[in-house]
Amino acid sequence: MAGENTTGFLSPQDVHDRLGVLSGMKVADFGCGAGEFAVLIAKTVGPDGLVTAIDVLTSALESVTARARVAGLENVQTIRANLEVAGGSKLHDASQDMVLASSVLIQSKNPADIIGEAKRILKFEGTLAAIEWKKGATASFGPPDADRIDSASLQKLLEMHGFSIISQFDAGAYHYGMVAKKQQ
């Protein structure tokens, strides 16, 4: 969940390596939490790229800022925003090469709104990478199984928003990943 350190059961490095992040990219990290992904991605996009870490929690954004400072990164900016509101990210239309949404859709009563915001800010053929909790992956932590979005439902939702699925992958024992390209 937002602000939670997920490194105990989800490897940000393993997920990062599957996303196709390139030098010079502009990447929005929706629901950035403590910033594990934001810092890794910022190192990859380099000084010609930019990571915009977005969260509704001020404490999460403070953590991202501190992590970026410790890592010597100057290409990370933070925005406090409600991603369920049209234009909520405060980023310009078609301005981002990639949006990462890790364990974000499950927190929304209407994940379609978040996908719509990602679509709005992505360039044509930009990438949306969603990491979500697997249904049926039981543990003493995490959201209730009934609240989780199964991969077939996520794929349908993305396709309804004009995305084509590029890849799906296991993101550890409790998560899966889906990478999609904006087509419309």
Tab-separated table of C-alpha atoms in Angstrom:
chain	number	residue	atom	x	y	z
A	1	MET	CA	0.000	0.000	0.000
A	2	ALA	CA	1.074	3.604	-0.302
A	3	GLY	CA	4.187	4.319	1.723
A	4	GLU	CA	4.747	0.639	2.486
A	5	ASN	CA	8.162	-0.949	1.937
A	6	THR	CA	7.431	-3.787	-0.458
A	7	THR	CA	10.974	-5.111	-0.857
A	8	GLY	CA	10.306	-8.110	1.412
A	9	PHE	CA	8.061	-9.821	-1.121
A	10	LEU	CA	8.371	-7.876	-4.372
A	11	SER	CA	11.758	-7.142	-5.916
A	12	PRO	CA	11.746	-3.659	-7.452
A	13	GLN	CA	14.958	-4.508	-9.344
A	14	ASP	CA	13.445	-7.644	-10.917
A	15	VAL	CA	10.315	-5.745	-11.938
A	16	HIS	CA	12.361	-2.797	-13.233
A	17	ASP	CA	14.396	-5.138	-15.419
A	18	ARG	CA	11.204	-6.273	-17.203
A	19	LEU	CA	9.813	-2.827	-17.985
A	20	GLY	CA	12.058	-1.615	-20.789
A	21	VAL	CA	13.064	1.637	-19.104
A	22	LEU	CA	15.553	3.551	-21.278
A	23	SER	CA	17.857	6.507	-20.843
A	24	GLY	CA	16.130	9.836	-21.434
A	25	MET	CA	12.600	8.610	-20.711
A	26	LYS	CA	9.974	10.544	-18.780
A	27	VAL	CA	8.312	8.162	-16.317
A	28	ALA	CA	5.423	8.756	-13.914
A	29	ASP	CA	5.344	6.486	-10.851
A	30	PHE	CA	1.677	6.372	-9.782
A	31	GLY	CA	1.271	5.632	-6.090
A	32	CYS	CA	5.030	5.797	-5.609
A	33	GLY	CA	4.997	4.829	-1.943
A	34	ALA	CA	8.448	5.007	-0.355
A	35	GLY	CA	10.136	5.358	-3.745
A	36	GLU	CA	11.815	2.008	-4.376
A	37	PHE	CA	10.801	2.054	-8.037
A	38	ALA	CA	11.237	5.805	-8.518
A	39	VAL	CA	14.901	5.728	-7.483
A	40	LEU	CA	15.732	2.671	-9.613
A	41	ILE	CA	14.025	4.156	-12.650
A	42	ALA	CA	15.689	7.555	-12.119
A	43	LYS	CA	19.103	5.890	-12.223
A	44	THR	CA	18.204	4.266	-15.549
A	45	VAL	CA	16.655	7.294	-17.266
A	46	GLY	CA	19.683	9.333	-16.256
A	47	PRO	CA	20.142	13.096	-16.263
A	48	ASP	CA	18.309	13.486	-19.589
A	49	GLY	CA	15.238	11.703	-18.202
A	50	LEU	CA	12.785	12.515	-15.448
A	51	VAL	CA	10.807	10.507	-12.914
A	52	THR	CA	7.678	12.045	-11.471
A	53	ALA	CA	6.736	10.262	-8.261
A	54	ILE	CA	3.052	10.751	-7.466
A	55	ASP	CA	1.219	9.817	-4.284
A	56	VAL	CA	-1.662	11.075	-2.180
A	57	LEU	CA	0.425	10.779	1.006
A	58	THR	CA	2.856	13.558	1.887
A	59	SER	CA	4.931	11.115	3.956
A	60	ALA	CA	5.488	8.925	0.888
A	61	LEU	CA	6.672	11.898	-1.149
A	62	GLU	CA	9.038	12.964	1.630
A	63	SER	CA	10.522	9.456	1.579
A	64	VAL	CA	11.035	9.613	-2.192
A	65	THR	CA	12.732	13.001	-1.912
A	66	ALA	CA	15.058	11.702	0.817
A	67	ARG	CA	15.931	8.541	-1.140
A	68	ALA	CA	16.668	10.540	-4.282
A	69	ARG	CA	18.862	12.962	-2.337
A	70	VAL	CA	20.836	10.122	-0.700
A	71	ALA	CA	21.320	8.522	-4.138
A	72	GLY	CA	22.522	11.845	-5.584
A	73	LEU	CA	19.660	11.996	-8.089
A	74	GLU	CA	18.422	15.317	-9.406
A	75	ASN	CA	15.954	13.887	-11.926
A	76	VAL	CA	13.145	13.012	-9.503
A	77	GLN	CA	10.224	15.320	-8.816
A	78	THR	CA	7.238	14.646	-6.572
A	79	ILE	CA	3.583	15.579	-6.882
A	80	ARG	CA	0.883	15.105	-4.260
A	81	ALA	CA	-2.214	14.132	-6.198
A	82	ASN	CA	-5.428	12.159	-6.324
A	83	LEU	CA	-5.065	9.944	-9.387
A	84	GLU	CA	-8.771	9.087	-9.419
A	85	VAL	CA	-9.592	12.599	-10.604
A	86	ALA	CA	-9.323	13.525	-14.296
A	87	GLY	CA	-6.146	15.589	-14.626
A	88	GLY	CA	-5.228	14.636	-11.064
A	89	SER	CA	-1.587	13.874	-11.824
A	90	LYS	CA	-1.132	17.499	-12.887
A	91	LEU	CA	1.047	16.319	-15.791
A	92	HIS	CA	0.484	17.474	-19.366
A	93	ASP	CA	-1.358	15.363	-21.928
A	94	ALA	CA	0.892	12.972	-23.890
A	95	SER	CA	3.968	13.996	-21.873
A	96	GLN	CA	5.185	10.658	-20.468
A	97	ASP	CA	6.938	7.698	-22.067
A	98	MET	CA	5.905	5.328	-19.273
A	99	VAL	CA	3.577	5.092	-16.299
A	100	LEU	CA	4.231	2.594	-13.519
A	101	ALA	CA	1.288	1.715	-11.270
A	102	SER	CA	2.428	-0.732	-8.598
A	103	SER	CA	-0.267	-1.957	-6.185
A	104	VAL	CA	-2.303	1.139	-6.990
A	105	LEU	CA	-5.355	-0.125	-8.857
A	106	ILE	CA	-6.344	-2.378	-5.959
A	107	GLN	CA	-6.612	0.687	-3.722
A	108	SER	CA	-9.201	2.347	-5.947
A	109	LYS	CA	-12.956	1.852	-6.042
A	110	ASN	CA	-12.749	2.688	-9.742
A	111	PRO	CA	-9.398	1.622	-11.212
A	112	ALA	CA	-10.653	2.709	-14.643
A	113	ASP	CA	-10.185	6.336	-13.517
A	114	ILE	CA	-6.504	5.717	-12.774
A	115	ILE	CA	-6.021	3.926	-16.092
A	116	GLY	CA	-7.744	6.848	-17.809
A	117	GLU	CA	-5.334	9.298	-16.180
A	118	ALA	CA	-2.379	7.154	-17.253
A	119	LYS	CA	-3.710	7.089	-20.814
A	120	ARG	CA	-4.126	10.869	-20.820
A	121	ILE	CA	-0.509	11.577	-19.882
A	122	LEU	CA	1.107	8.830	-21.982
A	123	LYS	CA	2.506	9.559	-25.406
A	124	PHE	CA	1.182	7.458	-28.315
A	125	GLU	CA	2.679	3.985	-27.887
A	126	GLY	CA	3.750	4.906	-24.371
A	127	THR	CA	3.966	2.091	-21.852
A	128	LEU	CA	1.731	1.413	-18.871
A	129	ALA	CA	3.173	-1.123	-16.429
A	130	ALA	CA	0.787	-2.378	-13.750
A	131	ILE	CA	1.910	-4.515	-10.825
A	132	GLU	CA	-0.942	-6.036	-8.838
A	133	TRP	CA	-1.615	-8.625	-6.151
A	134	LYS	CA	-2.305	-12.165	-7.405
A	135	LYS	CA	-5.677	-13.636	-6.580
A	136	GLY	CA	-5.310	-16.778	-4.515
A	137	ALA	CA	-1.793	-15.965	-3.290
A	138	THR	CA	-2.502	-16.439	0.388
A	139	ALA	CA	-0.449	-14.808	3.085
A	140	SER	CA	-0.962	-13.200	6.467
A	141	PHE	CA	-0.529	-9.776	4.851
A	142	GLY	CA	-1.836	-7.902	1.857
A	143	PRO	CA	-5.340	-7.039	0.743
A	144	PRO	CA	-8.237	-9.490	0.953
A	145	ASP	CA	-8.362	-11.861	-1.993
A	146	ALA	CA	-11.835	-10.595	-2.942
A	147	ASP	CA	-10.413	-7.089	-3.479
A	148	ARG	CA	-7.631	-8.191	-5.831
A	149	ILE	CA	-7.812	-7.673	-9.597
A	150	ASP	CA	-7.122	-10.864	-11.515
A	151	SER	CA	-4.955	-10.614	-14.622
A	152	ALA	CA	-7.821	-11.389	-17.038
A	153	SER	CA	-9.903	-8.522	-15.609
A	154	LEU	CA	-6.949	-6.141	-15.741
A	155	GLN	CA	-6.216	-7.105	-19.339
A	156	LYS	CA	-9.845	-6.465	-20.316
A	157	LEU	CA	-9.824	-3.097	-18.542
A	158	LEU	CA	-6.606	-2.027	-20.278
A	159	GLU	CA	-7.867	-3.123	-23.695
A	160	MET	CA	-11.130	-1.206	-23.135
A	161	HIS	CA	-8.976	1.907	-22.614
A	162	GLY	CA	-7.085	1.488	-25.893
A	163	PHE	CA	-4.027	-0.400	-24.665
A	164	SER	CA	-2.535	-3.519	-26.206
A	165	ILE	CA	-0.887	-6.026	-23.893
A	166	ILE	CA	2.827	-6.494	-24.563
A	167	SER	CA	3.748	-8.873	-21.756
A	168	GLN	CA	2.653	-10.435	-18.493
A	169	PHE	CA	4.978	-11.796	-15.840
A	170	ASP	CA	5.225	-13.170	-12.333
A	171	ALA	CA	6.460	-10.454	-10.002
A	172	GLY	CA	7.128	-12.709	-7.042
A	173	ALA	CA	4.967	-15.056	-5.023
A	174	TYR	CA	2.207	-12.500	-4.397
A	175	HIS	CA	2.214	-10.188	-7.437
A	176	TYR	CA	1.954	-10.225	-11.216
A	177	GLY	CA	2.925	-7.624	-13.763
A	178	MET	CA	1.313	-6.513	-17.007
A	179	VAL	CA	2.924	-4.213	-19.564
A	180	ALA	CA	0.730	-2.509	-22.158
A	181	LYS	CA	1.172	0.048	-24.948
A	182	LYS	CA	-1.160	2.968	-25.580
A	183	GLN	CA	-2.648	2.506	-29.056
A	184	GLN	CA	-5.334	5.193	-29.247
